[in-house]
One Martini backbone bead per residue (centre of mass of N, CA, C, O) as a GRO file, in nm:
protein
  285
    1UNK     BB    1  11.463  10.068   9.203
    2UNK     BB    2  11.669  10.305   9.282
    3UNK     BB    3  11.864  10.536   9.404
    4UNK     BB    4  11.873  10.905   9.428
    5UNK     BB    5  11.985  11.144   9.384
    6UNK     BB    6  12.069  11.432   9.580
    7UNK     BB    7  11.914  11.626   9.476
    8UNK     BB    8  11.629  11.537   9.366
    9UNK     BB    9  11.581  11.563   9.669
   10UNK     BB   10  11.583  11.856   9.688
   11UNK     BB   11  11.388  11.910   9.522
   12UNK     BB   12  11.151  11.729   9.606
   13UNK     BB   13  11.141  11.938   9.901
   14UNK     BB   14  11.075  12.159   9.789
   15UNK     BB   15  10.812  12.109   9.630
   16UNK     BB   16  10.643  12.000   9.903
   17UNK     BB   17  10.695  12.260  10.031
   18UNK     BB   18  10.515  12.438   9.865
   19UNK     BB   19  10.263  12.317   9.864
   20UNK     BB   20  10.195  12.337  10.161
   21UNK     BB   21  10.212  12.640  10.130
   22UNK     BB   22  10.005  12.732   9.879
   23UNK     BB   23   9.703  12.567   9.912
   24UNK     BB   24   9.611  12.773  10.131
   25UNK     BB   25   9.524  13.012   9.925
   26UNK     BB   26   9.361  12.826   9.672
   27UNK     BB   27   9.519  12.720   9.481
   28UNK     BB   28   9.537  12.529   9.173
   29UNK     BB   29   9.706  12.245   9.110
   30UNK     BB   30   9.747  12.287   8.851
   31UNK     BB   31   9.934  12.553   8.893
   32UNK     BB   32  10.141  12.475   9.071
   33UNK     BB   33  10.262  12.252   8.894
   34UNK     BB   34  10.335  12.506   8.645
   35UNK     BB   35  10.480  12.670   8.865
   36UNK     BB   36  10.720  12.445   8.913
   37UNK     BB   37  10.804  12.330   8.775
   38UNK     BB   38  11.007  12.587   8.658
   39UNK     BB   39  11.140  12.639   8.937
   40UNK     BB   40  11.279  12.341   8.916
   41UNK     BB   41  11.586  12.178   8.849
   42UNK     BB   42  11.647  12.116   8.490
   43UNK     BB   43  11.857  11.876   8.579
   44UNK     BB   44  11.609  11.704   8.658
   45UNK     BB   45  11.348  11.523   8.666
   46UNK     BB   46  11.141  11.649   8.823
   47UNK     BB   47  10.990  11.813   8.541
   48UNK     BB   48  10.915  11.536   8.384
   49UNK     BB   49  10.729  11.429   8.617
   50UNK     BB   50  10.534  11.723   8.642
   51UNK     BB   51  10.427  11.649   8.365
   52UNK     BB   52  10.292  11.385   8.425
   53UNK     BB   53  10.089  11.497   8.642
   54UNK     BB   54   9.951  11.681   8.521
   55UNK     BB   55   9.859  11.510   8.250
   56UNK     BB   56   9.643  11.331   8.514
   57UNK     BB   57   9.522  11.512   8.661
   58UNK     BB   58   9.350  11.650   8.424
   59UNK     BB   59   9.199  11.304   8.341
   60UNK     BB   60   9.208  11.219   8.711
   61UNK     BB   61   9.261  11.458   8.968
   62UNK     BB   62   9.540  11.329   8.999
   63UNK     BB   63   9.823  11.200   9.175
   64UNK     BB   64   9.874  10.965   9.254
   65UNK     BB   65   9.813  10.747   8.979
   66UNK     BB   66  10.127  10.941   8.871
   67UNK     BB   67  10.315  10.812   9.079
   68UNK     BB   68  10.264  10.522   9.013
   69UNK     BB   69  10.396  10.500   8.743
   70UNK     BB   70  10.648  10.686   8.848
   71UNK     BB   71  10.824  10.429   8.980
   72UNK     BB   72  11.087  10.516   8.955
   73UNK     BB   73  11.053  10.827   9.096
   74UNK     BB   74  10.906  10.704   9.320
   75UNK     BB   75  10.753  10.584   9.566
   76UNK     BB   76  10.541  10.377   9.764
   77UNK     BB   77  10.503  10.555   9.974
   78UNK     BB   78  10.496  10.876   9.828
   79UNK     BB   79  10.228  10.750   9.737
   80UNK     BB   80  10.058  10.607   9.964
   81UNK     BB   81  10.019  10.938  10.111
   82UNK     BB   82   9.874  11.067   9.837
   83UNK     BB   83   9.628  10.835   9.831
   84UNK     BB   84   9.559  10.957  10.050
   85UNK     BB   85   9.517  11.179  10.119
   86UNK     BB   86   9.319  11.236   9.840
   87UNK     BB   87   9.103  11.073  10.037
   88UNK     BB   88   8.775  11.147  10.103
   89UNK     BB   89   8.680  10.933  10.325
   90UNK     BB   90   8.889  11.018  10.493
   91UNK     BB   91   9.129  11.242  10.760
   92UNK     BB   92   9.412  11.278  10.549
   93UNK     BB   93   9.565  11.534  10.511
   94UNK     BB   94   9.738  11.686  10.244
   95UNK     BB   95   9.920  11.858  10.372
   96UNK     BB   96  10.064  11.690  10.494
   97UNK     BB   97  10.179  11.490  10.261
   98UNK     BB   98  10.340  11.691  10.193
   99UNK     BB   99  10.515  11.732  10.472
  100UNK     BB  100  10.629  11.485  10.520
  101UNK     BB  101  10.778  11.424  10.247
  102UNK     BB  102  10.968  11.617  10.264
  103UNK     BB  103  11.118  11.542  10.517
  104UNK     BB  104  11.200  11.299  10.379
  105UNK     BB  105  11.371  11.442  10.217
  106UNK     BB  106  11.557  11.573  10.278
  107UNK     BB  107  11.695  11.343  10.449
  108UNK     BB  108  11.802  11.246  10.252
  109UNK     BB  109  11.963  11.403  10.146
  110UNK     BB  110  12.168  11.401  10.444
  111UNK     BB  111  12.164  11.060  10.483
  112UNK     BB  112  12.012  10.815  10.543
  113UNK     BB  113  11.872  10.567  10.744
  114UNK     BB  114  11.714  10.287  10.772
  115UNK     BB  115  11.612  10.295  11.021
  116UNK     BB  116  11.514  10.592  11.013
  117UNK     BB  117  11.311  10.564  10.799
  118UNK     BB  118  11.128  10.330  10.990
  119UNK     BB  119  11.072  10.562  11.192
  120UNK     BB  120  10.925  10.720  10.990
  121UNK     BB  121  10.720  10.566  10.829
  122UNK     BB  122  10.617  10.457  11.065
  123UNK     BB  123  10.467  10.698  11.254
  124UNK     BB  124  10.292  10.760  11.041
  125UNK     BB  125  10.110  10.558  11.051
  126UNK     BB  126  10.073  10.595  11.324
  127UNK     BB  127   9.977  10.915  11.387
  128UNK     BB  128   9.779  10.878  11.091
  129UNK     BB  129   9.617  10.595  11.056
  130UNK     BB  130   9.706  10.424  10.920
  131UNK     BB  131   9.751  10.136  10.717
  132UNK     BB  132   9.970   9.884  10.774
  133UNK     BB  133   9.927   9.687  10.515
  134UNK     BB  134   9.931   9.929  10.322
  135UNK     BB  135  10.283  10.037  10.436
  136UNK     BB  136  10.477   9.822  10.426
  137UNK     BB  137  10.456   9.762  10.156
  138UNK     BB  138  10.537  10.029  10.095
  139UNK     BB  139  10.786  10.023  10.241
  140UNK     BB  140  10.951   9.740  10.101
  141UNK     BB  141  10.937   9.891   9.820
  142UNK     BB  142  11.179  10.032   9.902
  143UNK     BB  143  11.516  10.092   9.793
  144UNK     BB  144  11.664  10.121  10.128
  145UNK     BB  145  11.573   9.804  10.113
  146UNK     BB  146  11.684   9.473  10.180
  147UNK     BB  147  11.676   9.153  10.234
  148UNK     BB  148  11.627   9.196  10.498
  149UNK     BB  149  11.427   9.426  10.563
  150UNK     BB  150  11.196   9.292  10.393
  151UNK     BB  151  11.154   9.052  10.586
  152UNK     BB  152  11.112   9.201  10.851
  153UNK     BB  153  10.837   9.341  10.763
  154UNK     BB  154  10.702   9.084  10.691
  155UNK     BB  155  10.694   9.058  11.018
  156UNK     BB  156  10.576   9.373  11.100
  157UNK     BB  157  10.288   9.262  10.949
  158UNK     BB  158  10.232   9.077  11.116
  159UNK     BB  159  10.291   9.114  11.447
  160UNK     BB  160  10.148   9.401  11.445
  161UNK     BB  161   9.931   9.419  11.766
  162UNK     BB  162  10.077   9.174  11.919
  163UNK     BB  163  10.334   9.301  11.950
  164UNK     BB  164  10.586   9.522  12.040
  165UNK     BB  165  10.755   9.696  11.829
  166UNK     BB  166  11.021   9.735  12.054
  167UNK     BB  167  11.006   9.378  12.043
  168UNK     BB  168  11.127   9.374  11.765
  169UNK     BB  169  11.380   9.603  11.774
  170UNK     BB  170  11.543   9.500  12.023
  171UNK     BB  171  11.575   9.147  11.885
  172UNK     BB  172  11.786   9.340  11.627
  173UNK     BB  173  11.951   9.424  11.797
  174UNK     BB  174  12.267   9.472  11.969
  175UNK     BB  175  12.195   9.474  12.235
  176UNK     BB  176  12.105   9.186  12.236
  177UNK     BB  177  12.340   9.047  12.146
  178UNK     BB  178  12.551   9.142  12.385
  179UNK     BB  179  12.293   8.986  12.558
  180UNK     BB  180  12.370   8.720  12.481
  181UNK     BB  181  12.705   8.651  12.478
  182UNK     BB  182  12.705   8.700  12.828
  183UNK     BB  183  12.512   8.496  12.923
  184UNK     BB  184  12.588   8.276  12.670
  185UNK     BB  185  12.853   8.290  12.489
  186UNK     BB  186  12.568   8.333  12.254
  187UNK     BB  187  12.393   8.299  12.027
  188UNK     BB  188  12.082   8.202  11.907
  189UNK     BB  189  12.090   8.358  11.632
  190UNK     BB  190  12.069   8.394  11.233
  191UNK     BB  191  12.038   8.712  11.247
  192UNK     BB  192  12.019   8.981  11.146
  193UNK     BB  193  12.104   9.349  11.204
  194UNK     BB  194  11.997   9.631  11.242
  195UNK     BB  195  11.990   9.770  11.530
  196UNK     BB  196  12.159   9.904  11.721
  197UNK     BB  197  12.251   9.982  12.037
  198UNK     BB  198  12.069  10.272  12.136
  199UNK     BB  199  11.830  10.151  12.040
  200UNK     BB  200  11.806   9.863  12.184
  201UNK     BB  201  11.756  10.049  12.469
  202UNK     BB  202  11.576  10.179  12.411
  203UNK     BB  203  11.331   9.972  12.337
  204UNK     BB  204  11.340   9.859  12.627
  205UNK     BB  205  11.300  10.112  12.789
  206UNK     BB  206  10.974  10.109  12.605
  207UNK     BB  207  10.809   9.918  12.681
  208UNK     BB  208  10.478   9.925  12.740
  209UNK     BB  209  10.442  10.183  12.553
  210UNK     BB  210  10.399  10.400  12.422
  211UNK     BB  211  10.514  10.464  12.081
  212UNK     BB  212  10.573  10.758  12.072
  213UNK     BB  213  10.809  10.723  12.292
  214UNK     BB  214  10.990  10.621  12.137
  215UNK     BB  215  11.038  10.808  11.907
  216UNK     BB  216  11.107  11.080  12.098
  217UNK     BB  217  11.343  10.915  12.190
  218UNK     BB  218  11.487  10.905  11.906
  219UNK     BB  219  11.490  11.236  11.882
  220UNK     BB  220  11.677  11.285  12.086
  221UNK     BB  221  11.931  11.081  12.098
  222UNK     BB  222  11.989  11.081  11.777
  223UNK     BB  223  11.791  11.253  11.591
  224UNK     BB  224  11.552  11.156  11.430
  225UNK     BB  225  11.339  11.228  11.271
  226UNK     BB  226  10.953  11.429  11.277
  227UNK     BB  227  10.707  11.382  11.241
  228UNK     BB  228  10.413  11.565  11.122
  229UNK     BB  229  10.184  11.826  11.200
  230UNK     BB  230   9.914  11.976  11.199
  231UNK     BB  231   9.870  12.305  11.104
  232UNK     BB  232   9.640  12.601  11.202
  233UNK     BB  233   9.518  12.825  11.033
  234UNK     BB  234   9.528  13.145  10.985
  235UNK     BB  235   9.292  13.389  11.132
  236UNK     BB  236   9.416  13.688  11.140
  237UNK     BB  237   9.341  13.822  10.798
  238UNK     BB  238   9.062  13.800  10.883
  239UNK     BB  239   8.940  13.874  11.184
  240UNK     BB  240   8.934  14.203  11.113
  241UNK     BB  241   8.667  14.221  10.886
  242UNK     BB  242   8.482  14.097  11.077
  243UNK     BB  243   8.517  14.306  11.340
  244UNK     BB  244   8.431  14.552  11.091
  245UNK     BB  245   8.169  14.442  11.087
  246UNK     BB  246   8.016  14.415  11.339
  247UNK     BB  247   8.108  14.717  11.445
  248UNK     BB  248   7.858  14.807  11.211
  249UNK     BB  249   7.626  14.632  11.323
  250UNK     BB  250   7.639  14.792  11.627
  251UNK     BB  251   7.621  15.083  11.550
  252UNK     BB  252   7.315  15.026  11.389
  253UNK     BB  253   7.156  14.938  11.661
  254UNK     BB  254   7.226  15.188  11.860
  255UNK     BB  255   7.108  15.377  11.614
  256UNK     BB  256   6.772  15.301  11.671
  257UNK     BB  257   6.783  15.298  11.973
  258UNK     BB  258   6.769  15.611  11.987
  259UNK     BB  259   6.567  15.677  11.802
  260UNK     BB  260   6.351  15.508  11.985
  261UNK     BB  261   6.409  15.730  12.262
  262UNK     BB  262   6.337  16.011  12.101
  263UNK     BB  263   6.030  15.903  11.898
  264UNK     BB  264   6.125  15.747  11.704
  265UNK     BB  265   6.125  15.535  11.386
  266UNK     BB  266   6.232  15.606  11.097
  267UNK     BB  267   6.053  15.478  10.800
  268UNK     BB  268   6.166  15.615  10.494
  269UNK     BB  269   6.484  15.524  10.447
  270UNK     BB  270   6.333  15.250  10.355
  271UNK     BB  271   6.259  15.271  10.152
  272UNK     BB  272   6.131  15.251   9.781
  273UNK     BB  273   6.134  15.404   9.543
  274UNK     BB  274   5.892  15.492   9.289
  275UNK     BB  275   6.045  15.251   9.024
  276UNK     BB  276   6.284  15.091   9.136
  277UNK     BB  277   6.185  14.810   9.025
  278UNK     BB  278   6.086  14.894   8.740
  279UNK     BB  279   6.146  14.739   8.414
  280UNK     BB  280   5.892  14.892   8.280
  281UNK     BB  281   5.604  14.889   8.186
  282UNK     BB  282   5.291  14.840   8.274
  283UNK     BB  283   5.065  14.633   8.192
  284UNK     BB  284   4.790  14.544   8.065
  285UNK     BB  285   4.472  14.517   8.176
   0.00000   0.00000   0.00000
C-alpha cells in the first residue's frame, strides 16, 4: 500500500473529526456515514471508501471489517484502532478511536516523520491499554515505515515488557552512535540509526521512568503529536430540565405539608372521576 496524497489525509481528518463530534448526539452511525459521504471532497477516494463502509455497516453492523477489506486506502493501524473501539468486550471508547485517527490524519497531512508516527501510535497502545502484539503488527504494516523500521518494530514486539522503550530507542539513536564513537572511536553495530540526536538525549534522560513521561517530553521538546483522551460528555443541556422537575416535585411536597398543618389534606382531588376508566358497558352479571 503506497502513501496517500495530502488531500486524502485532510479529508480523512475531517471525516474522523465529524464522527467524533456527532456520535454523542445519538445520530445513527449509518446516517452519519451517509451525511459525510456528501460532505467530503469528491475529488478524493474517500467518498468511494465511505460507500463501501456504508454497505458493510448495513450488512455486518460494523465498519472495522470494511476498513480491513479496503486496506489499500485505510492502514492496518487505523483498522485496528476502530476494531478495538467497536469491540463490545473492551473498554476502549469508539469516540476516542475517532479522535486518535483524526489527529493522526492531521499529522500525516502536515508531513509526518517515522519517529513521530511511531511515538504517536505506540503511545496510543500504552495510554489506552490496547494489545501490544496486535498493535505492533498493525504498525509494521503501515506504508510510512521502510524495511529497517519494520525490522526494528519486530524487535520491539519481542522485547517490550522485558526491555524499556527508552532503552530500545536510545540504542538506535544518533546520540548513542555519537557517544560510542567518542568513547571507542567507532560504532560497534551495523544497525541503521532510526532516531535523531535529541530523541536519544530525551530517551536517556527518561530511562526507568514512566513511559508517558517520555512521550510528554518528546511532545514538549520536539513538537511530537499528542494522543487525545476521552472528554466527559457535557451534561449542562440536560441539567436545567432536571433541576426544574426536581423543583416541581419539591413544591408539590411543600404544598402537601402546608395542607396537613392547616387541618388535613383534601384527597378528593386525587379521586378518579366515575366511569373514567371504563371503556364500555359493564359485563352482564
